[in-house]
Short mmCIF file of C-alpha atoms in Angstrom, two decimals:
data_model
loop_
_atom_site.label_atom_id
_atom_site.label_comp_id
_atom_site.label_asym_id
_atom_site.label_seq_id
_atom_site.Cartn_x
_atom_site.Cartn_y
_atom_site.Cartn_z
CA MET X 1 -16.24 6.05 44.67
CA PRO X 2 -18.29 6.78 41.55
CA SER X 3 -16.83 10.27 41.19
CA VAL X 4 -13.44 8.74 40.91
CA TYR X 5 -14.50 6.43 37.99
CA LYS X 6 -16.12 9.56 36.31
CA PHE X 7 -12.85 11.40 36.59
CA LEU X 8 -10.92 8.39 35.20
CA PHE X 9 -13.32 8.14 32.36
CA PHE X 10 -12.95 11.83 31.54
CA ILE X 11 -9.26 11.55 31.48
CA LEU X 12 -9.18 8.29 29.38
CA SER X 13 -11.71 9.90 26.96
CA PHE X 14 -9.66 13.03 26.67
CA PHE X 15 -6.41 11.03 25.75
CA LEU X 16 -8.40 8.72 23.24
CA ALA X 17 -9.78 11.94 21.50
CA LEU X 18 -6.37 13.39 21.39
CA ASN X 19 -4.80 10.23 19.99
CA ASN X 20 -7.57 10.06 17.30
CA ALA X 21 -7.03 13.71 16.36
CA CYS X 22 -3.43 12.74 15.37
CA ALA X 23 -4.51 10.19 12.88
CA GLU X 24 -5.42 10.68 9.15
CA ILE X 25 -7.20 8.14 7.00
CA VAL X 26 -7.47 8.00 3.31
CA SER X 27 -9.76 5.43 1.51
CA PHE X 28 -9.42 4.47 -2.14
CA GLN X 29 -10.19 1.58 -4.62
CA CYS X 30 -7.77 -0.37 -6.74
CA GLY X 31 -8.75 -3.42 -8.85
CA GLY X 32 -12.25 -3.24 -7.51
CA THR X 33 -11.16 -3.58 -3.89
CA GLN X 34 -11.30 -0.97 -1.17
CA PHE X 35 -8.21 0.14 0.48
CA GLU X 36 -7.36 2.51 3.39
CA VAL X 37 -4.12 4.16 4.65
CA LYS X 38 -3.95 5.39 8.27
CA ALA X 39 -1.23 7.70 9.23
CA LYS X 40 -0.90 7.99 12.91
CA LEU X 41 1.43 10.24 14.97
CA VAL X 42 3.41 8.25 17.49
CA ARG X 43 5.71 9.33 20.23
CA HIS X 44 9.16 7.88 20.46
CA MET X 45 9.57 5.97 23.66
CA GLY X 46 11.37 7.95 26.25
CA ILE X 47 11.86 11.11 24.12
CA LYS X 48 9.62 13.90 25.16
CA ASP X 49 9.15 15.97 22.01
CA ASP X 50 10.11 13.45 19.34
CA PHE X 51 7.30 12.01 17.18
CA TYR X 52 7.14 9.90 13.98
CA TYR X 53 4.40 8.64 11.79
CA MET X 54 3.21 5.11 11.47
CA PHE X 55 1.42 4.27 8.29
CA THR X 56 -0.84 1.23 7.95
CA LEU X 57 -2.26 -0.07 4.71
CA TYR X 58 -5.53 -1.98 5.03
CA GLY X 59 -7.55 -4.00 2.38
CA ARG X 60 -11.23 -4.61 2.69
CA THR X 61 -12.96 -7.56 0.82
CA HIS X 62 -16.09 -9.66 1.71
CA GLY X 63 -16.83 -7.38 4.72
CA LYS X 64 -13.45 -8.12 6.29
CA THR X 65 -10.63 -5.75 6.87
CA ARG X 66 -6.90 -7.02 6.65
CA ASN X 67 -3.79 -5.27 7.75
CA LEU X 68 -1.54 -5.52 4.69
CA TYR X 69 1.50 -3.48 5.57
CA THR X 70 2.66 -1.19 8.42
CA VAL X 71 5.74 1.04 8.38
CA ASP X 72 7.04 4.08 10.16
CA GLY X 73 8.76 6.81 8.26
CA ASP X 74 8.60 10.11 6.44
CA HIS X 75 7.15 9.22 3.13
CA LEU X 76 4.60 6.73 1.85
CA SER X 77 3.15 7.09 -1.64
CA ILE X 78 0.53 4.92 -3.18
CA ASN X 79 -0.80 4.47 -6.78
CA CYS X 80 -3.05 2.06 -8.53
CA VAL X 81 -1.20 1.21 -11.80
CA LYS X 82 -1.97 -1.15 -14.73
CA ASP X 83 0.71 -3.74 -15.47
CA TYR X 84 1.75 -4.83 -18.95
CA ARG X 85 -1.30 -7.09 -19.14
CA GLY X 86 -3.77 -4.37 -18.21
CA ASN X 87 -4.49 -5.51 -14.63
CA GLU X 88 -4.50 -3.07 -11.92
CA GLN X 89 -1.86 -3.46 -9.22
CA LEU X 90 -1.44 -1.48 -5.92
CA LEU X 91 2.08 0.09 -6.08
CA PHE X 92 3.55 1.82 -3.04
CA SER X 93 6.95 3.38 -2.21
CA ARG X 94 8.53 4.42 0.99
CA ASP X 95 11.57 6.30 1.96
CA CYS X 96 12.89 7.95 5.05
CA GLY X 97 13.08 11.48 3.60
CA GLY X 98 16.92 12.01 3.99
CA SER X 99 19.41 12.63 1.22
CA ALA X 100 20.88 9.10 1.83
CA CYS X 101 17.52 7.46 1.37
CA VAL X 102 16.40 5.49 -1.62
CA ARG X 103 12.81 4.70 -2.75
CA GLU X 104 11.78 1.24 -1.87
CA TYR X 105 8.80 -0.20 -3.79
CA GLY X 106 6.16 -2.69 -3.01
CA ILE X 107 3.47 -4.23 -5.14
CA ILE X 108 0.22 -5.88 -3.99
CA ASP X 109 -2.28 -7.74 -6.12
CA PRO X 110 -5.57 -5.97 -5.05
CA VAL X 111 -7.76 -9.13 -5.62
CA SER X 112 -5.63 -11.74 -3.64
CA PHE X 113 -3.71 -9.28 -1.39
CA LYS X 114 -0.67 -11.21 -2.40
CA PHE X 115 2.57 -9.25 -2.37
CA LEU X 116 4.29 -9.35 -5.82
CA LEU X 117 7.13 -7.43 -4.36
CA ARG X 118 7.94 -6.56 -0.69
CA PRO X 119 9.93 -3.47 -0.01
CA PRO X 120 13.47 -4.43 1.02
CA ALA X 121 14.26 -4.31 4.76
CA ALA X 122 17.10 -1.98 4.70
CA ASN X 123 17.30 1.16 2.45
CA ARG X 124 17.96 -0.84 -0.90
CA GLU X 125 16.75 0.56 -4.31
CA ASN X 126 14.35 -1.91 -6.06
CA SER X 127 12.71 0.22 -8.79
CA ARG X 128 14.19 -2.01 -11.61
CA LEU X 129 12.75 -5.10 -9.99
CA ALA X 130 9.29 -3.35 -9.67
CA GLU X 131 9.50 -2.23 -13.39
CA LYS X 132 10.22 -5.80 -14.37
CA ILE X 133 7.38 -7.23 -12.29
CA LEU X 134 4.92 -4.66 -13.63
CA GLY X 135 6.29 -4.40 -17.05
CA VAL X 136 5.85 -0.58 -16.97
CA SER X 137 8.01 2.35 -15.78
CA MET X 138 7.64 3.58 -12.22
CA PRO X 139 5.77 6.90 -11.90
CA SER X 140 7.66 9.82 -10.75
CA LYS X 141 7.38 10.98 -7.12
CA ARG X 142 4.75 13.35 -8.08
CA GLY X 143 2.94 10.87 -10.35
CA PHE X 144 1.51 8.75 -7.48
CA SER X 145 -2.10 9.10 -6.71
CA PHE X 146 -1.34 10.35 -3.26
CA SER X 147 1.56 10.79 -0.99
CA PHE X 148 2.04 11.03 2.71
CA TYR X 149 4.82 13.35 3.77
CA THR X 150 5.34 13.25 7.43
CA GLY X 151 1.76 12.57 7.93
CA LEU X 152 0.17 15.03 5.55
CA VAL X 153 -1.60 13.95 2.42
CA GLU X 154 -0.08 15.96 -0.44
CA LYS X 155 -2.55 14.90 -3.13
CA ASP X 156 -5.89 13.16 -2.75
CA ILE X 157 -7.09 10.40 -4.90
CA ASP X 158 -9.75 11.46 -7.40
#
């Protein structure tokens, strides 16, 4: 019987290692708070060769990690921007990558983890509202500190 458990342990370890190999994690700071984005490759249920990426944004303060936002999709961009008062705010945008997609913005206060703006639920443009909340213009798509595009980091944070 012990050899059966060893075999099962080996199989389980193999799949856990394979699953971890399909994840990418990027850590950065904004407003004195540590943040992390994990991009994980996920298989669509029931579809053999169809995968998508799940992006999860975490904030870490006082030794505790908090899941702030999770979304699946093709693009997730994040930037630490100063608002009109000079306070750093965590700005992120997402879109589905298609020609009919619009950029949906979210803003999180890095100290309280309070959402100042949540991305809309269904492909609705909200850049004007984000600009109004921050009091500054939105960065261009290439102006973000880093962007995930189908799970690959295009530009790392300095």
